[in-house]
Amino acid sequence: MKQEIICEKCNGKNIKKDGIRETKNRGKVQRYKCNNCSYRFSIDDGFWKMKNHEDKITSCINMYYAGMSLRKIQEHLQMFNVKNSHYSTIYRWIIRYVDIISKLTDNLQIQSGIELMSDEMEYHRLGEQNWFVDVMDTETRFMVSSDYMKSRTIENLTKVLKKSKSATGEQVKIITTDGLQGYPRVLKKTFSLQSPYHASSRTKSKIIHNVVIASERGFNHKIERLHNTIRDRTKIMRCFHGSLESAKAIMKGMEIYYNFVRKHKGINNKTPSEEALPELALSNNKWLSLIKLSKLDKT
């Protein structure tokens, strides 16, 4: 990925560097000038007009998903930073940048193995039963798609499986699920699963639906291990701050953290993205790299 600089005023591409702009909290920012209309501007790298440094913002996001509460992060900033930030500000950073990054990560094509696992986690938000549905590649441990939803309807499950189909293409041959009765219908819509009992099924199904029922064949250990990792973080959260939209955003951030930031011992202490997306080069500050990549034009 490389950045194509376009004039904000006339959309011209005849651009040159035109000095450095000094900012109070973010240091030096490159300024550009359009040779067509003489308009001077700086690029929005994801932190345009933010009053705090990008390293501070991304470190707060990482601390949150690593296990610290919003108020604990605020106390940490008060102790080690000259300029403190309120916990509500940190929360808004999380929601803002998860949304920015997800526009990139939701459209990536991964190198997967031949098997995907899909499962659900039950949550209770404001006394209401909700579900987190996710799909994981068993070889790279990459969480291919996920969503937080009010109910496990066919429509909601189909949206999640469609994303996993889009990300993996024709690489998948086996899909392992639990005994939820809606999965065959969902897989028929998304992966063209053919029923072996249907008389009119003349074409061989492209995938195998492997059903694992805990009481009969045990657990799907790899995806259950993923769920334990998620529960370690979410069990101390307070009802996902109330709204469904907030819960969706926080869990999307958990997906990003698991795939791109957290190292996994099962794949030689690498992140799942290093296995599934070997050409995606990220710096040590992976949150910052993802934000900046999300702002680049793909050329």
mmCIF file of N, CA and C in Angstrom, residues 214-286:
data_model
loop_
_atom_site.group_PDB
_atom_site.id
_atom_site.type_symbol
_atom_site.label_atom_id
_atom_site.label_comp_id
_atom_site.label_asym_id
_atom_site.label_seq_id
_atom_site.Cartn_x
_atom_site.Cartn_y
_atom_site.Cartn_z
ATOM 1 N N ALA A 214 -21.160 -31.107 21.864
ATOM 2 C CA ALA A 214 -20.315 -31.283 23.051
ATOM 3 C C ALA A 214 -20.642 -32.557 23.817
ATOM 4 N N SER A 215 -21.911 -32.882 23.945
ATOM 5 C CA SER A 215 -22.310 -34.051 24.728
ATOM 6 C C SER A 215 -21.960 -35.366 24.038
ATOM 7 N N GLU A 216 -21.672 -35.305 22.733
ATOM 8 C CA GLU A 216 -21.397 -36.527 21.980
ATOM 9 C C GLU A 216 -19.927 -36.654 21.576
ATOM 10 N N ARG A 217 -19.346 -35.553 21.067
ATOM 11 C CA ARG A 217 -17.989 -35.631 20.516
ATOM 12 C C ARG A 217 -17.026 -34.644 21.163
ATOM 13 N N GLY A 218 -17.439 -34.004 22.228
ATOM 14 C CA GLY A 218 -16.540 -33.058 22.883
ATOM 15 C C GLY A 218 -16.681 -31.653 22.332
ATOM 16 N N PHE A 219 -15.654 -30.845 22.533
ATOM 17 C CA PHE A 219 -15.704 -29.432 22.176
ATOM 18 C C PHE A 219 -14.829 -29.138 20.958
ATOM 19 N N ASN A 220 -15.140 -28.018 20.297
ATOM 20 C CA ASN A 220 -14.264 -27.486 19.255
ATOM 21 C C ASN A 220 -13.174 -26.670 19.954
ATOM 22 N N HIS A 221 -12.101 -27.334 20.322
ATOM 23 C CA HIS A 221 -11.155 -26.772 21.283
ATOM 24 C C HIS A 221 -10.514 -25.467 20.816
ATOM 25 N N LYS A 222 -10.203 -25.351 19.542
ATOM 26 C CA LYS A 222 -9.494 -24.158 19.076
ATOM 27 C C LYS A 222 -10.355 -22.909 19.208
ATOM 28 N N ILE A 223 -11.597 -22.994 18.801
ATOM 29 C CA ILE A 223 -12.449 -21.808 18.903
ATOM 30 C C ILE A 223 -12.894 -21.577 20.349
ATOM 31 N N GLU A 224 -12.994 -22.646 21.139
ATOM 32 C CA GLU A 224 -13.314 -22.460 22.555
ATOM 33 C C GLU A 224 -12.157 -21.769 23.277
ATOM 34 N N ARG A 225 -10.934 -22.050 22.838
ATOM 35 C CA ARG A 225 -9.780 -21.354 23.412
ATOM 36 C C ARG A 225 -9.839 -19.862 23.079
ATOM 37 N N LEU A 226 -10.247 -19.557 21.867
ATOM 38 C CA LEU A 226 -10.458 -18.161 21.478
ATOM 39 C C LEU A 226 -11.516 -17.511 22.360
ATOM 40 N N HIS A 227 -12.593 -18.216 22.615
ATOM 41 C CA HIS A 227 -13.664 -17.671 23.446
ATOM 42 C C HIS A 227 -13.198 -17.427 24.878
ATOM 43 N N ASN A 228 -12.337 -18.299 25.379
ATOM 44 C CA ASN A 228 -11.794 -18.079 26.725
ATOM 45 C C ASN A 228 -10.965 -16.803 26.782
ATOM 46 N N THR A 229 -10.217 -16.539 25.714
ATOM 47 C CA THR A 229 -9.433 -15.302 25.642
ATOM 48 C C THR A 229 -10.342 -14.083 25.660
ATOM 49 N N ILE A 230 -11.427 -14.151 24.907
ATOM 50 C CA ILE A 230 -12.373 -13.030 24.865
ATOM 51 C C ILE A 230 -13.060 -12.856 26.212
ATOM 52 N N ARG A 231 -13.456 -13.973 26.831
ATOM 53 C CA ARG A 231 -14.135 -13.887 28.128
ATOM 54 C C ARG A 231 -13.230 -13.307 29.209
ATOM 55 N N ASP A 232 -11.941 -13.607 29.139
ATOM 56 C CA ASP A 232 -11.011 -13.048 30.120
ATOM 57 C C ASP A 232 -11.082 -11.524 30.146
ATOM 58 N N ARG A 233 -11.356 -10.941 28.980
ATOM 59 C CA ARG A 233 -11.448 -9.479 28.914
ATOM 60 C C ARG A 233 -12.867 -8.978 29.182
ATOM 61 N N THR A 234 -13.851 -9.624 28.603
ATOM 62 C CA THR A 234 -15.207 -9.075 28.658
ATOM 63 C C THR A 234 -15.938 -9.367 29.969
ATOM 64 N N LYS A 235 -15.486 -10.351 30.732
ATOM 65 C CA LYS A 235 -16.218 -10.696 31.958
ATOM 66 C C LYS A 235 -16.168 -9.579 33.001
ATOM 67 N N ILE A 236 -15.190 -8.679 32.888
ATOM 68 C CA ILE A 236 -15.096 -7.579 33.851
ATOM 69 C C ILE A 236 -15.631 -6.270 33.282
ATOM 70 N N MET A 237 -16.155 -6.311 32.053
ATOM 71 C CA MET A 237 -16.768 -5.118 31.479
ATOM 72 C C MET A 237 -18.171 -4.937 32.034
ATOM 73 N N ARG A 238 -18.596 -3.712 32.153
ATOM 74 C CA ARG A 238 -19.906 -3.414 32.726
ATOM 75 C C ARG A 238 -20.954 -3.275 31.622
ATOM 76 N N CYS A 239 -21.489 -4.414 31.208
ATOM 77 C CA CYS A 239 -22.616 -4.441 30.265
ATOM 78 C C CYS A 239 -22.314 -3.714 28.955
ATOM 79 N N PHE A 240 -21.053 -3.674 28.557
ATOM 80 C CA PHE A 240 -20.676 -3.046 27.293
ATOM 81 C C PHE A 240 -21.186 -1.605 27.184
ATOM 82 N N HIS A 241 -21.269 -0.923 28.308
ATOM 83 C CA HIS A 241 -21.642 0.493 28.350
ATOM 84 C C HIS A 241 -23.074 0.745 27.879
ATOM 85 N N GLY A 242 -23.893 -0.276 27.834
ATOM 86 C CA GLY A 242 -25.318 -0.053 27.619
ATOM 87 C C GLY A 242 -25.845 -0.344 26.239
ATOM 88 N N SER A 243 -25.447 0.401 25.234
ATOM 89 C CA SER A 243 -26.097 0.308 23.931
ATOM 90 C C SER A 243 -25.558 -0.855 23.107
ATOM 91 N N LEU A 244 -26.386 -1.325 22.180
ATOM 92 C CA LEU A 244 -25.979 -2.398 21.274
ATOM 93 C C LEU A 244 -24.853 -1.930 20.362
ATOM 94 N N GLU A 245 -24.926 -0.685 19.908
ATOM 95 C CA GLU A 245 -23.895 -0.144 19.017
ATOM 96 C C GLU A 245 -22.539 -0.099 19.713
ATOM 97 N N SER A 246 -22.547 0.264 20.992
ATOM 98 C CA SER A 246 -21.309 0.285 21.765
ATOM 99 C C SER A 246 -20.732 -1.119 21.897
ATOM 100 N N ALA A 247 -21.589 -2.090 22.180
ATOM 101 C CA ALA A 247 -21.135 -3.475 22.312
ATOM 102 C C ALA A 247 -20.551 -3.988 21.003
ATOM 103 N N LYS A 248 -21.198 -3.654 19.888
ATOM 104 C CA LYS A 248 -20.691 -4.065 18.578
ATOM 105 C C LYS A 248 -19.297 -3.496 18.323
ATOM 106 N N ALA A 249 -19.122 -2.208 18.636
ATOM 107 C CA ALA A 249 -17.838 -1.556 18.396
ATOM 108 C C ALA A 249 -16.742 -2.138 19.280
ATOM 109 N N ILE A 250 -17.056 -2.366 20.546
ATOM 110 C CA ILE A 250 -16.060 -2.908 21.471
ATOM 111 C C ILE A 250 -15.639 -4.316 21.053
ATOM 112 N N MET A 251 -16.597 -5.134 20.640
ATOM 113 C CA MET A 251 -16.265 -6.497 20.218
ATOM 114 C C MET A 251 -15.543 -6.511 18.871
ATOM 115 N N LYS A 252 -15.831 -5.553 18.018
ATOM 116 C CA LYS A 252 -15.063 -5.434 16.774
ATOM 117 C C LYS A 252 -13.608 -5.095 17.095
ATOM 118 N N GLY A 253 -13.415 -4.230 18.086
ATOM 119 C CA GLY A 253 -12.060 -3.925 18.528
ATOM 120 C C GLY A 253 -11.362 -5.140 19.108
ATOM 121 N N MET A 254 -12.124 -5.995 19.788
ATOM 122 C CA MET A 254 -11.557 -7.234 20.320
ATOM 123 C C MET A 254 -11.088 -8.136 19.184
ATOM 124 N N GLU A 255 -11.843 -8.172 18.100
ATOM 125 C CA GLU A 255 -11.438 -8.945 16.918
ATOM 126 C C GLU A 255 -10.127 -8.408 16.346
ATOM 127 N N ILE A 256 -10.025 -7.095 16.234
ATOM 128 C CA ILE A 256 -8.806 -6.473 15.703
ATOM 129 C C ILE A 256 -7.621 -6.761 16.619
ATOM 130 N N TYR A 257 -7.831 -6.619 17.918
ATOM 131 C CA TYR A 257 -6.759 -6.883 18.889
ATOM 132 C C TYR A 257 -6.283 -8.330 18.796
ATOM 133 N N TYR A 258 -7.218 -9.258 18.713
ATOM 134 C CA TYR A 258 -6.860 -10.680 18.660
ATOM 135 C C TYR A 258 -6.106 -11.016 17.375
ATOM 136 N N ASN A 259 -6.541 -10.454 16.262
ATOM 137 C CA ASN A 259 -5.943 -10.800 14.969
ATOM 138 C C ASN A 259 -4.601 -10.134 14.710
ATOM 139 N N PHE A 260 -4.454 -8.880 15.134
ATOM 140 C CA PHE A 260 -3.307 -8.091 14.696
ATOM 141 C C PHE A 260 -2.332 -7.700 15.805
ATOM 142 N N VAL A 261 -2.733 -7.802 17.053
ATOM 143 C CA VAL A 261 -1.893 -7.306 18.147
ATOM 144 C C VAL A 261 -1.442 -8.424 19.085
ATOM 145 N N ARG A 262 -2.363 -9.249 19.502
ATOM 146 C CA ARG A 262 -2.064 -10.278 20.505
ATOM 147 C C ARG A 262 -1.323 -11.455 19.878
ATOM 148 N N LYS A 263 -0.219 -11.853 20.494
ATOM 149 C CA LYS A 263 0.556 -12.993 20.005
ATOM 150 C C LYS A 263 -0.043 -14.298 20.519
ATOM 151 N N HIS A 264 0.048 -15.343 19.695
ATOM 152 C CA HIS A 264 -0.590 -16.623 19.981
ATOM 153 C C HIS A 264 0.481 -17.713 20.087
ATOM 154 N N LYS A 265 0.506 -18.399 21.212
ATOM 155 C CA LYS A 265 1.513 -19.445 21.422
ATOM 156 C C LYS A 265 1.318 -20.630 20.484
ATOM 157 N N GLY A 266 0.086 -20.855 20.043
ATOM 158 C CA GLY A 266 -0.187 -21.984 19.161
ATOM 159 C C GLY A 266 0.388 -21.830 17.764
ATOM 160 N N ILE A 267 0.798 -20.622 17.404
ATOM 161 C CA ILE A 267 1.410 -20.382 16.086
ATOM 162 C C ILE A 267 2.784 -19.723 16.271
ATOM 163 N N ASN A 268 3.549 -20.303 17.192
ATOM 164 C CA ASN A 268 4.944 -19.889 17.424
ATOM 165 C C ASN A 268 5.071 -18.429 17.851
ATOM 166 N N ASN A 269 4.188 -18.022 18.728
ATOM 167 C CA ASN A 269 4.236 -16.681 19.313
ATOM 168 C C ASN A 269 4.122 -15.573 18.263
ATOM 169 N N LYS A 270 3.346 -15.837 17.234
ATOM 170 C CA LYS A 270 3.046 -14.836 16.213
ATOM 171 C C LYS A 270 1.614 -14.353 16.393
ATOM 172 N N THR A 271 1.289 -13.257 15.739
ATOM 173 C CA THR A 271 -0.110 -12.845 15.683
ATOM 174 C C THR A 271 -0.785 -13.604 14.540
ATOM 175 N N PRO A 272 -2.077 -13.861 14.632
ATOM 176 C CA PRO A 272 -2.764 -14.534 13.518
ATOM 177 C C PRO A 272 -2.597 -13.823 12.179
ATOM 178 N N SER A 273 -2.500 -12.500 12.197
ATOM 179 C CA SER A 273 -2.343 -11.764 10.941
ATOM 180 C C SER A 273 -1.004 -12.061 10.273
ATOM 181 N N GLU A 274 0.020 -12.363 11.051
ATOM 182 C CA GLU A 274 1.321 -12.703 10.464
ATOM 183 C C GLU A 274 1.260 -14.008 9.693
ATOM 184 N N GLU A 275 0.361 -14.897 10.095
ATOM 185 C CA GLU A 275 0.176 -16.156 9.385
ATOM 186 C C GLU A 275 -0.786 -15.999 8.209
ATOM 187 N N ALA A 276 -1.872 -15.283 8.431
ATOM 188 C CA ALA A 276 -2.915 -15.168 7.408
ATOM 189 C C ALA A 276 -2.648 -14.057 6.400
ATOM 190 N N LEU A 277 -1.881 -13.043 6.809
ATOM 191 C CA LEU A 277 -1.581 -11.899 5.940
ATOM 192 C C LEU A 277 -0.079 -11.612 5.981
ATOM 193 N N PRO A 278 0.738 -12.513 5.444
ATOM 194 C CA PRO A 278 2.197 -12.362 5.566
ATOM 195 C C PRO A 278 2.756 -11.118 4.879
ATOM 196 N N GLU A 279 2.038 -10.568 3.913
ATOM 197 C CA GLU A 279 2.528 -9.388 3.195
ATOM 198 C C GLU A 279 2.150 -8.080 3.885
ATOM 199 N N LEU A 280 1.352 -8.155 4.931
ATOM 200 C CA LEU A 280 0.932 -6.955 5.649
ATOM 201 C C LEU A 280 1.995 -6.591 6.684
ATOM 202 N N ALA A 281 2.752 -5.548 6.406
ATOM 203 C CA ALA A 281 3.847 -5.136 7.290
ATOM 204 C C ALA A 281 3.340 -4.106 8.294
ATOM 205 N N LEU A 282 3.435 -4.445 9.574
ATOM 206 C CA LEU A 282 3.022 -3.541 10.641
ATOM 207 C C LEU A 282 4.208 -3.241 11.544
ATOM 208 N N SER A 283 4.246 -2.035 12.082
ATOM 209 C CA SER A 283 5.307 -1.653 13.006
ATOM 210 C C SER A 283 5.030 -2.243 14.387
ATOM 211 N N ASN A 284 5.900 -1.950 15.344
ATOM 212 C CA ASN A 284 5.667 -2.421 16.710
ATOM 213 C C ASN A 284 4.365 -1.872 17.276
ATOM 214 N N ASN A 285 4.060 -0.624 16.942
ATOM 215 C CA ASN A 285 2.777 -0.035 17.330
ATOM 216 C C ASN A 285 1.753 -0.417 16.265
ATOM 217 N N LYS A 286 1.167 -1.584 16.432
ATOM 218 C CA LYS A 286 0.291 -2.130 15.394
ATOM 219 C C LYS A 286 -1.005 -1.340 15.252
#
